[in-house]
């Protein structure tokens, strides 16, 4: 069987993760890296044993991995789909629901495969939560709690074009809520403030938010987000069910624990998403390759990207109006 060729668009932080993972995966071949910054593309390509390629050449590969700025995603997805190429795209497909819907129509008409990068589904601990929920270990899920807090806010220049906390940061948690609840939310209620940096508020965004989701059967999910966690990258999930509770805690730099007369201490939580979700990014790529090589279903796909964006839009509206927002996914 011919080894599938992959091209990576974007040589920033997330592009570096995916390019290195593709290069290290024995089942596919990284043929090239593209970026508008030729120096960044050259540096990443050299590190991965690949070539720097032009934008047009990227769509000659069997699969295109899109890690460019959000406002380019839908255009590149459509171009790849029309060329008959498989697509992996980092979230979100776009910040506009209408644009996402139009893009997905192009993908559907082309009959190509599109995977959206909600990597947290592939985290070993969070994936184990899903497996054990499905096994019936804690009975019917009643209350899901997701805590997701960054160690520090991004630059305000990024905030201004990010689409806001709900579409940029919480969208991962909204996808995880859908993944673990087993039912689609029908109502979203959000409250948010700018408490970490006044400049974020001045840019029209928030940095601290709490959201409640409710499904048609009454299952609840609480999501807590902050752009500041002085103790590291805070990523925890608790699932309460009719027969018990499952919990996935933070990952620390080592598992060494000290116990003295002063109490128990551990190492700090891992510093950020690059380290915390390294295994998830590798598993995500494996799942994409499985879908291409073995014909396995793509998940999460474009519809998952759309539904999470709809929830993020609803959370944004709710935070602005102070009222719950009904949704239909």
mmCIF file of C-alpha atoms in Angstrom:
data_model
loop_
_atom_site.group_PDB
_atom_site.id
_atom_site.type_symbol
_atom_site.label_atom_id
_atom_site.label_comp_id
_atom_site.label_asym_id
_atom_site.label_seq_id
_atom_site.Cartn_x
_atom_site.Cartn_y
_atom_site.Cartn_z
ATOM 1 C CA UNK A 1 0.000 0.000 0.000
ATOM 2 C CA UNK A 2 1.303 3.450 -0.914
ATOM 3 C CA UNK A 3 2.142 5.586 2.109
ATOM 4 C CA UNK A 4 -0.214 8.555 2.375
ATOM 5 C CA UNK A 5 1.374 11.973 1.930
ATOM 6 C CA UNK A 6 0.547 14.807 4.335
ATOM 7 C CA UNK A 7 1.084 18.550 3.981
ATOM 8 C CA UNK A 8 0.933 20.878 6.977
ATOM 9 C CA UNK A 9 -0.309 24.436 6.529
ATOM 10 C CA UNK A 10 0.940 26.708 9.303
ATOM 11 C CA UNK A 11 4.198 26.587 11.241
ATOM 12 C CA UNK A 12 3.049 28.179 14.500
ATOM 13 C CA UNK A 13 2.711 26.398 17.830
ATOM 14 C CA UNK A 14 -0.076 24.044 16.789
ATOM 15 C CA UNK A 15 1.445 23.480 13.358
ATOM 16 C CA UNK A 16 4.685 22.441 15.022
ATOM 17 C CA UNK A 17 2.850 19.864 17.112
ATOM 18 C CA UNK A 18 1.066 18.315 14.151
ATOM 19 C CA UNK A 19 4.045 18.428 11.784
ATOM 20 C CA UNK A 20 6.303 16.697 14.283
ATOM 21 C CA UNK A 21 3.659 14.058 14.995
ATOM 22 C CA UNK A 22 3.124 13.387 11.283
ATOM 23 C CA UNK A 23 6.880 13.136 10.724
ATOM 24 C CA UNK A 24 7.209 10.664 13.608
ATOM 25 C CA UNK A 25 4.293 8.487 12.471
ATOM 26 C CA UNK A 26 5.454 5.511 10.441
ATOM 27 C CA UNK A 27 2.189 5.096 8.540
ATOM 28 C CA UNK A 28 2.271 8.430 6.692
ATOM 29 C CA UNK A 29 4.806 10.745 5.096
ATOM 30 C CA UNK A 30 5.214 14.475 5.696
ATOM 31 C CA UNK A 31 5.883 15.885 2.249
ATOM 32 C CA UNK A 32 5.938 19.557 3.042
ATOM 33 C CA UNK A 33 5.265 22.521 5.314
ATOM 34 C CA UNK A 34 3.725 25.795 4.190
ATOM 35 C CA UNK A 35 3.574 29.120 6.019
ATOM 36 C CA UNK A 36 3.399 32.743 4.925
ATOM 37 C CA UNK A 37 6.463 33.178 7.152
ATOM 38 C CA UNK A 38 9.102 31.456 5.016
ATOM 39 C CA UNK A 39 11.588 31.381 7.884
ATOM 40 C CA UNK A 40 9.173 29.617 10.219
ATOM 41 C CA UNK A 41 8.288 27.118 7.496
ATOM 42 C CA UNK A 42 11.973 26.431 6.791
ATOM 43 C CA UNK A 43 12.788 25.899 10.451
ATOM 44 C CA UNK A 44 9.906 23.479 11.002
ATOM 45 C CA UNK A 45 10.480 21.600 7.758
ATOM 46 C CA UNK A 46 14.148 21.116 8.607
ATOM 47 C CA UNK A 47 13.266 19.817 12.064
ATOM 48 C CA UNK A 48 10.862 17.297 10.527
ATOM 49 C CA UNK A 49 12.984 16.185 7.580
ATOM 50 C CA UNK A 50 10.495 17.688 5.123
ATOM 51 C CA UNK A 51 10.495 20.392 2.481
ATOM 52 C CA UNK A 52 9.134 23.906 2.409
ATOM 53 C CA UNK A 53 6.329 24.021 -0.151
ATOM 54 C CA UNK A 54 4.150 26.670 -1.721
ATOM 55 C CA UNK A 55 0.453 26.911 -0.980
ATOM 56 C CA UNK A 56 -0.572 25.354 -4.294
ATOM 57 C CA UNK A 57 1.732 22.356 -3.783
ATOM 58 C CA UNK A 58 0.182 21.650 -0.387
ATOM 59 C CA UNK A 59 -3.024 20.542 -2.065
ATOM 60 C CA UNK A 60 -1.161 17.897 -4.059
ATOM 61 C CA UNK A 61 -0.776 15.799 -0.897
ATOM 62 C CA UNK A 62 -3.263 13.064 0.002
ATOM 63 C CA UNK A 63 -4.191 14.865 3.237
ATOM 64 C CA UNK A 64 -3.936 18.489 4.319
ATOM 65 C CA UNK A 65 -3.467 19.499 7.966
ATOM 66 C CA UNK A 66 -4.702 23.076 8.468
ATOM 67 C CA UNK A 67 -3.079 24.997 11.330
ATOM 68 C CA UNK A 68 -3.275 28.505 9.905
ATOM 69 C CA UNK A 69 -5.225 31.488 11.358
ATOM 70 C CA UNK A 70 -8.954 30.890 11.828
ATOM 71 C CA UNK A 71 -10.042 33.238 9.049
ATOM 72 C CA UNK A 72 -8.289 30.990 6.501
ATOM 73 C CA UNK A 73 -9.726 27.659 7.676
ATOM 74 C CA UNK A 74 -12.944 27.504 5.668
ATOM 75 C CA UNK A 75 -11.279 28.621 2.437
ATOM 76 C CA UNK A 76 -8.513 26.029 2.772
ATOM 77 C CA UNK A 77 -10.983 23.282 3.706
ATOM 78 C CA UNK A 78 -13.034 24.012 0.603
ATOM 79 C CA UNK A 79 -9.972 24.107 -1.613
ATOM 80 C CA UNK A 80 -8.753 20.750 -0.286
ATOM 81 C CA UNK A 81 -12.207 19.178 -0.548
ATOM 82 C CA UNK A 82 -12.631 20.281 -4.168
ATOM 83 C CA UNK A 83 -9.226 18.741 -4.895
ATOM 84 C CA UNK A 84 -10.429 15.461 -3.397
ATOM 85 C CA UNK A 85 -8.086 15.628 -0.407
ATOM 86 C CA UNK A 86 -8.754 14.529 3.156
ATOM 87 C CA UNK A 87 -8.648 17.382 5.655
ATOM 88 C CA UNK A 88 -7.683 17.747 9.286
ATOM 89 C CA UNK A 89 -8.424 21.274 10.521
ATOM 90 C CA UNK A 90 -7.801 22.857 13.871
ATOM 91 C CA UNK A 91 -10.863 24.340 15.531
ATOM 92 C CA UNK A 92 -12.869 26.342 14.711
ATOM 93 C CA UNK A 93 -13.855 25.895 11.070
ATOM 94 C CA UNK A 94 -14.857 29.571 11.161
ATOM 95 C CA UNK A 95 -16.284 32.091 13.613
ATOM 96 C CA UNK A 96 -19.478 32.468 11.558
ATOM 97 C CA UNK A 97 -22.149 29.779 11.741
ATOM 98 C CA UNK A 98 -23.309 30.626 8.209
ATOM 99 C CA UNK A 99 -19.766 30.322 6.844
ATOM 100 C CA UNK A 100 -19.288 26.962 8.584
ATOM 101 C CA UNK A 101 -22.540 25.636 7.139
ATOM 102 C CA UNK A 102 -21.526 26.729 3.641
ATOM 103 C CA UNK A 103 -18.117 25.109 4.042
ATOM 104 C CA UNK A 104 -19.604 21.823 5.211
ATOM 105 C CA UNK A 105 -21.871 21.767 2.163
ATOM 106 C CA UNK A 106 -18.780 21.927 -0.045
ATOM 107 C CA UNK A 107 -17.179 19.069 1.894
ATOM 108 C CA UNK A 108 -20.356 17.006 1.610
ATOM 109 C CA UNK A 109 -20.643 17.607 -2.135
ATOM 110 C CA UNK A 110 -17.007 16.617 -2.633
ATOM 111 C CA UNK A 111 -17.403 13.440 -0.601
ATOM 112 C CA UNK A 112 -14.123 14.023 1.212
ATOM 113 C CA UNK A 113 -13.277 13.444 4.871
ATOM 114 C CA UNK A 114 -12.978 16.310 7.345
ATOM 115 C CA UNK A 115 -11.813 15.982 10.943
ATOM 116 C CA UNK A 116 -11.963 18.958 13.327
ATOM 117 C CA UNK A 117 -9.259 19.233 15.990
ATOM 118 C CA UNK A 118 -11.021 18.758 19.303
ATOM 119 C CA UNK A 119 -8.000 16.977 20.719
ATOM 120 C CA UNK A 120 -9.315 16.642 24.271
ATOM 121 C CA UNK A 121 -11.594 13.790 23.211
ATOM 122 C CA UNK A 122 -8.386 11.801 22.688
ATOM 123 C CA UNK A 123 -6.782 12.574 26.042
ATOM 124 C CA UNK A 124 -6.253 9.171 27.718
ATOM 125 C CA UNK A 125 -7.933 10.230 30.970
ATOM 126 C CA UNK A 126 -10.918 11.972 29.385
ATOM 127 C CA UNK A 127 -11.369 9.161 26.881
ATOM 128 C CA UNK A 128 -11.354 6.702 29.790
ATOM 129 C CA UNK A 129 -14.132 8.746 31.410
ATOM 130 C CA UNK A 130 -16.234 8.284 28.292
ATOM 131 C CA UNK A 131 -15.554 4.547 28.155
ATOM 132 C CA UNK A 132 -16.453 4.033 31.809
ATOM 133 C CA UNK A 133 -19.606 6.147 31.511
ATOM 134 C CA UNK A 134 -20.726 3.995 28.587
ATOM 135 C CA UNK A 135 -19.989 0.847 30.610
ATOM 136 C CA UNK A 136 -22.625 1.941 33.136
ATOM 137 C CA UNK A 137 -20.135 2.191 35.989
ATOM 138 C CA UNK A 138 -21.795 5.292 37.498
ATOM 139 C CA UNK A 139 -25.268 4.755 36.116
ATOM 140 C CA UNK A 140 -27.012 7.604 34.348
ATOM 141 C CA UNK A 141 -25.048 10.863 34.122
ATOM 142 C CA UNK A 142 -26.736 13.622 36.109
ATOM 143 C CA UNK A 143 -24.158 16.375 36.599
ATOM 144 C CA UNK A 144 -20.975 17.067 34.637
ATOM 145 C CA UNK A 145 -18.435 19.598 35.896
ATOM 146 C CA UNK A 146 -15.616 20.840 33.650
ATOM 147 C CA UNK A 147 -12.855 23.113 34.966
ATOM 148 C CA UNK A 148 -10.564 24.660 32.351
ATOM 149 C CA UNK A 149 -8.237 27.489 33.309
ATOM 150 C CA UNK A 150 -5.208 28.831 31.477
ATOM 151 C CA UNK A 151 -2.079 29.847 33.407
ATOM 152 C CA UNK A 152 -2.111 33.342 31.851
ATOM 153 C CA UNK A 153 -4.067 35.272 29.213
ATOM 154 C CA UNK A 154 -2.826 35.556 25.640
ATOM 155 C CA UNK A 155 -1.774 38.950 24.254
ATOM 156 C CA UNK A 156 -4.606 41.433 23.749
ATOM 157 C CA UNK A 157 -3.676 41.499 20.061
ATOM 158 C CA UNK A 158 -4.739 37.840 19.932
ATOM 159 C CA UNK A 159 -7.863 38.437 22.029
ATOM 160 C CA UNK A 160 -9.092 41.046 19.543
ATOM 161 C CA UNK A 161 -9.246 38.523 16.671
ATOM 162 C CA UNK A 162 -9.978 35.322 18.613
ATOM 163 C CA UNK A 163 -13.769 35.489 18.474
ATOM 164 C CA UNK A 164 -13.968 35.793 22.251
ATOM 165 C CA UNK A 165 -13.408 33.421 25.155
ATOM 166 C CA UNK A 166 -16.461 31.281 24.405
ATOM 167 C CA UNK A 167 -15.501 30.629 20.757
ATOM 168 C CA UNK A 168 -11.747 30.453 21.321
ATOM 169 C CA UNK A 169 -11.221 28.776 24.704
ATOM 170 C CA UNK A 170 -14.481 27.347 26.017
ATOM 171 C CA UNK A 171 -15.359 25.773 22.672
ATOM 172 C CA UNK A 172 -13.130 22.834 23.684
ATOM 173 C CA UNK A 173 -15.143 22.391 26.885
ATOM 174 C CA UNK A 174 -18.436 22.709 25.041
ATOM 175 C CA UNK A 175 -17.334 19.890 22.754
ATOM 176 C CA UNK A 176 -16.272 17.841 25.768
ATOM 177 C CA UNK A 177 -19.686 18.432 27.350
ATOM 178 C CA UNK A 178 -21.409 17.012 24.262
ATOM 179 C CA UNK A 179 -18.931 14.125 24.212
ATOM 180 C CA UNK A 180 -19.563 13.101 27.827
ATOM 181 C CA UNK A 181 -23.229 13.986 28.410
ATOM 182 C CA UNK A 182 -24.500 11.637 25.734
ATOM 183 C CA UNK A 183 -27.315 14.102 24.970
ATOM 184 C CA UNK A 184 -27.344 17.416 23.175
ATOM 185 C CA UNK A 185 -27.796 20.568 25.273
ATOM 186 C CA UNK A 186 -31.019 22.473 24.647
ATOM 187 C CA UNK A 187 -30.338 25.501 26.879
ATOM 188 C CA UNK A 188 -27.273 27.597 27.666
ATOM 189 C CA UNK A 189 -26.884 30.094 30.502
ATOM 190 C CA UNK A 190 -23.657 32.055 30.913
ATOM 191 C CA UNK A 191 -22.154 34.689 33.173
ATOM 192 C CA UNK A 192 -18.815 36.331 32.438
ATOM 193 C CA UNK A 193 -16.497 39.127 33.561
ATOM 194 C CA UNK A 194 -13.129 40.692 32.783
ATOM 195 C CA UNK A 195 -11.282 40.216 36.076
ATOM 196 C CA UNK A 196 -7.792 39.194 34.984
ATOM 197 C CA UNK A 197 -6.823 42.077 32.686
ATOM 198 C CA UNK A 198 -8.827 45.282 32.121
ATOM 199 C CA UNK A 199 -7.393 45.444 28.591
ATOM 200 C CA UNK A 200 -9.300 42.265 27.742
ATOM 201 C CA UNK A 201 -12.537 43.955 28.746
ATOM 202 C CA UNK A 202 -11.567 47.040 26.762
ATOM 203 C CA UNK A 203 -11.099 44.794 23.724
ATOM 204 C CA UNK A 204 -14.696 43.633 24.146
ATOM 205 C CA UNK A 205 -13.955 40.201 25.605
ATOM 206 C CA UNK A 206 -14.086 38.456 28.984
ATOM 207 C CA UNK A 207 -11.512 36.371 30.823
ATOM 208 C CA UNK A 208 -13.600 34.665 33.483
ATOM 209 C CA UNK A 209 -16.769 32.724 32.722
ATOM 210 C CA UNK A 210 -19.209 30.176 34.094
ATOM 211 C CA UNK A 211 -21.703 28.341 31.883
ATOM 212 C CA UNK A 212 -24.526 25.924 32.630
ATOM 213 C CA UNK A 213 -25.848 23.584 29.947
ATOM 214 C CA UNK A 214 -29.086 21.635 30.267
ATOM 215 C CA UNK A 215 -30.239 18.716 28.113
ATOM 216 C CA UNK A 216 -33.845 17.846 27.288
ATOM 217 C CA UNK A 217 -33.876 15.128 29.980
ATOM 218 C CA UNK A 218 -32.526 17.551 32.584
ATOM 219 C CA UNK A 219 -28.862 16.536 32.693
ATOM 220 C CA UNK A 220 -26.670 19.479 33.700
ATOM 221 C CA UNK A 221 -23.141 20.539 32.859
ATOM 222 C CA UNK A 222 -21.240 23.307 34.612
ATOM 223 C CA UNK A 223 -18.182 24.787 32.869
ATOM 224 C CA UNK A 224 -15.718 27.095 34.616
ATOM 225 C CA UNK A 225 -13.144 29.049 32.573
ATOM 226 C CA UNK A 226 -10.462 31.525 33.579
ATOM 227 C CA UNK A 227 -7.565 33.060 31.703
ATOM 228 C CA UNK A 228 -5.520 32.977 34.924
ATOM 229 C CA UNK A 229 -4.460 30.060 37.115
ATOM 230 C CA UNK A 230 -1.393 30.867 39.208
ATOM 231 C CA UNK A 231 -0.774 27.177 39.906
ATOM 232 C CA UNK A 232 -0.500 25.957 36.299
ATOM 233 C CA UNK A 233 -2.739 24.650 33.528
ATOM 234 C CA UNK A 234 -5.919 23.544 35.292
ATOM 235 C CA UNK A 235 -7.807 20.791 33.465
ATOM 236 C CA UNK A 236 -10.263 18.736 35.533
ATOM 237 C CA UNK A 237 -13.512 16.903 34.874
ATOM 238 C CA UNK A 238 -15.977 15.342 37.315
ATOM 239 C CA UNK A 239 -18.936 13.217 36.233
ATOM 240 C CA UNK A 240 -21.638 12.538 38.828
ATOM 241 C CA UNK A 241 -24.104 9.773 38.092
ATOM 242 C CA UNK A 242 -26.937 7.827 39.688
ATOM 243 C CA UNK A 243 -24.526 5.143 40.951
ATOM 244 C CA UNK A 244 -21.394 7.119 41.721
ATOM 245 C CA UNK A 245 -18.762 9.531 40.482
ATOM 246 C CA UNK A 246 -15.834 9.566 38.071
ATOM 247 C CA UNK A 247 -13.117 12.189 38.244
ATOM 248 C CA UNK A 248 -10.103 13.040 36.055
ATOM 249 C CA UNK A 249 -7.612 15.318 37.787
ATOM 250 C CA UNK A 250 -4.719 17.511 36.749
ATOM 251 C CA UNK A 251 -1.478 16.088 35.438
ATOM 252 C CA UNK A 252 1.581 17.194 37.410
ATOM 253 C CA UNK A 253 5.180 17.470 36.276
ATOM 254 C CA UNK A 254 6.031 14.286 38.192
ATOM 255 C CA UNK A 255 3.994 11.910 40.330
ATOM 256 C CA UNK A 256 6.310 12.362 43.329
ATOM 257 C CA UNK A 257 4.456 13.360 46.503
ATOM 258 C CA UNK A 258 6.017 14.594 49.715
ATOM 259 C CA UNK A 259 4.485 14.097 53.153
ATOM 260 C CA UNK A 260 5.825 15.911 56.217
ATOM 261 C CA UNK A 261 4.454 17.365 59.427
ATOM 262 C CA UNK A 262 3.460 20.388 57.345
ATOM 263 C CA UNK A 263 1.220 18.316 55.079
ATOM 264 C CA UNK A 264 1.258 16.767 51.626
ATOM 265 C CA UNK A 265 2.817 18.438 48.588
ATOM 266 C CA UNK A 266 3.085 17.559 44.898
ATOM 267 C CA UNK A 267 4.794 19.059 41.868
ATOM 268 C CA UNK A 268 2.951 21.796 39.968
ATOM 269 C CA UNK A 269 0.458 21.020 37.228
ATOM 270 C CA UNK A 270 1.897 20.864 33.725
ATOM 271 C CA UNK A 271 2.431 24.424 32.455
ATOM 272 C CA UNK A 272 0.209 24.563 29.339
ATOM 273 C CA UNK A 273 -1.636 22.680 26.603
ATOM 274 C CA UNK A 274 1.517 21.738 24.665
ATOM 275 C CA UNK A 275 2.644 19.496 27.512
ATOM 276 C CA UNK A 276 -0.741 18.546 28.996
ATOM 277 C CA UNK A 277 -2.245 17.265 25.769
ATOM 278 C CA UNK A 278 0.842 15.852 24.029
ATOM 279 C CA UNK A 279 -0.558 12.300 24.127
ATOM 280 C CA UNK A 280 -3.968 13.534 22.965
ATOM 281 C CA UNK A 281 -2.476 15.168 19.872
ATOM 282 C CA UNK A 282 -0.709 11.929 18.937
ATOM 283 C CA UNK A 283 -3.865 9.852 19.462
ATOM 284 C CA UNK A 284 -5.871 12.381 17.464
ATOM 285 C CA UNK A 285 -3.533 11.974 14.493
ATOM 286 C CA UNK A 286 -3.718 8.174 14.796
ATOM 287 C CA UNK A 287 -7.522 8.355 14.664
ATOM 288 C CA UNK A 288 -7.381 10.521 11.534
ATOM 289 C CA UNK A 289 -4.991 8.102 9.851
ATOM 290 C CA UNK A 290 -7.191 5.146 10.865
ATOM 291 C CA UNK A 291 -10.116 6.847 9.161
ATOM 292 C CA UNK A 292 -8.125 7.301 5.958
ATOM 293 C CA UNK A 293 -6.330 3.960 5.843
ATOM 294 C CA UNK A 294 -8.906 1.619 7.370
ATOM 295 C CA UNK A 295 -12.087 3.457 6.410
ATOM 296 C CA UNK A 296 -13.084 4.095 10.019
ATOM 297 C CA UNK A 297 -15.593 6.894 10.683
ATOM 298 C CA UNK A 298 -14.252 10.409 11.196
ATOM 299 C CA UNK A 299 -14.943 11.845 14.632
ATOM 300 C CA UNK A 300 -15.095 14.634 15.586
ATOM 301 C CA UNK A 301 -16.189 15.865 12.184
ATOM 302 C CA UNK A 302 -17.466 19.100 10.681
ATOM 303 C CA UNK A 303 -20.869 18.777 12.312
ATOM 304 C CA UNK A 304 -19.185 18.582 15.721
ATOM 305 C CA UNK A 305 -17.352 21.795 14.917
ATOM 306 C CA UNK A 306 -20.620 23.449 13.916
ATOM 307 C CA UNK A 307 -22.520 22.328 17.022
ATOM 308 C CA UNK A 308 -19.821 23.530 19.394
ATOM 309 C CA UNK A 309 -19.764 26.901 17.640
ATOM 310 C CA UNK A 310 -23.548 27.172 18.023
ATOM 311 C CA UNK A 311 -23.148 26.544 21.761
ATOM 312 C CA UNK A 312 -20.334 29.118 21.963
ATOM 313 C CA UNK A 313 -22.505 31.677 20.164
ATOM 314 C CA UNK A 314 -25.354 30.948 22.581
ATOM 315 C CA UNK A 315 -23.034 31.346 25.590
ATOM 316 C CA UNK A 316 -21.807 34.667 24.204
ATOM 317 C CA UNK A 317 -25.397 35.877 23.771
ATOM 318 C CA UNK A 318 -26.410 34.691 27.224
ATOM 319 C CA UNK A 319 -23.465 36.412 28.899
ATOM 320 C CA UNK A 320 -24.358 39.655 27.136
ATOM 321 C CA UNK A 321 -28.110 39.530 27.861
ATOM 322 C CA UNK A 322 -28.115 37.796 31.240
ATOM 323 C CA UNK A 323 -30.763 35.382 29.961
ATOM 324 C CA UNK A 324 -30.705 31.670 29.106
ATOM 325 C CA UNK A 325 -30.598 30.870 25.385
ATOM 326 C CA UNK A 326 -32.393 27.929 23.789
ATOM 327 C CA UNK A 327 -30.472 25.940 21.181
ATOM 328 C CA UNK A 328 -31.312 23.187 18.711
ATOM 329 C CA UNK A 329 -28.384 21.059 17.570
#
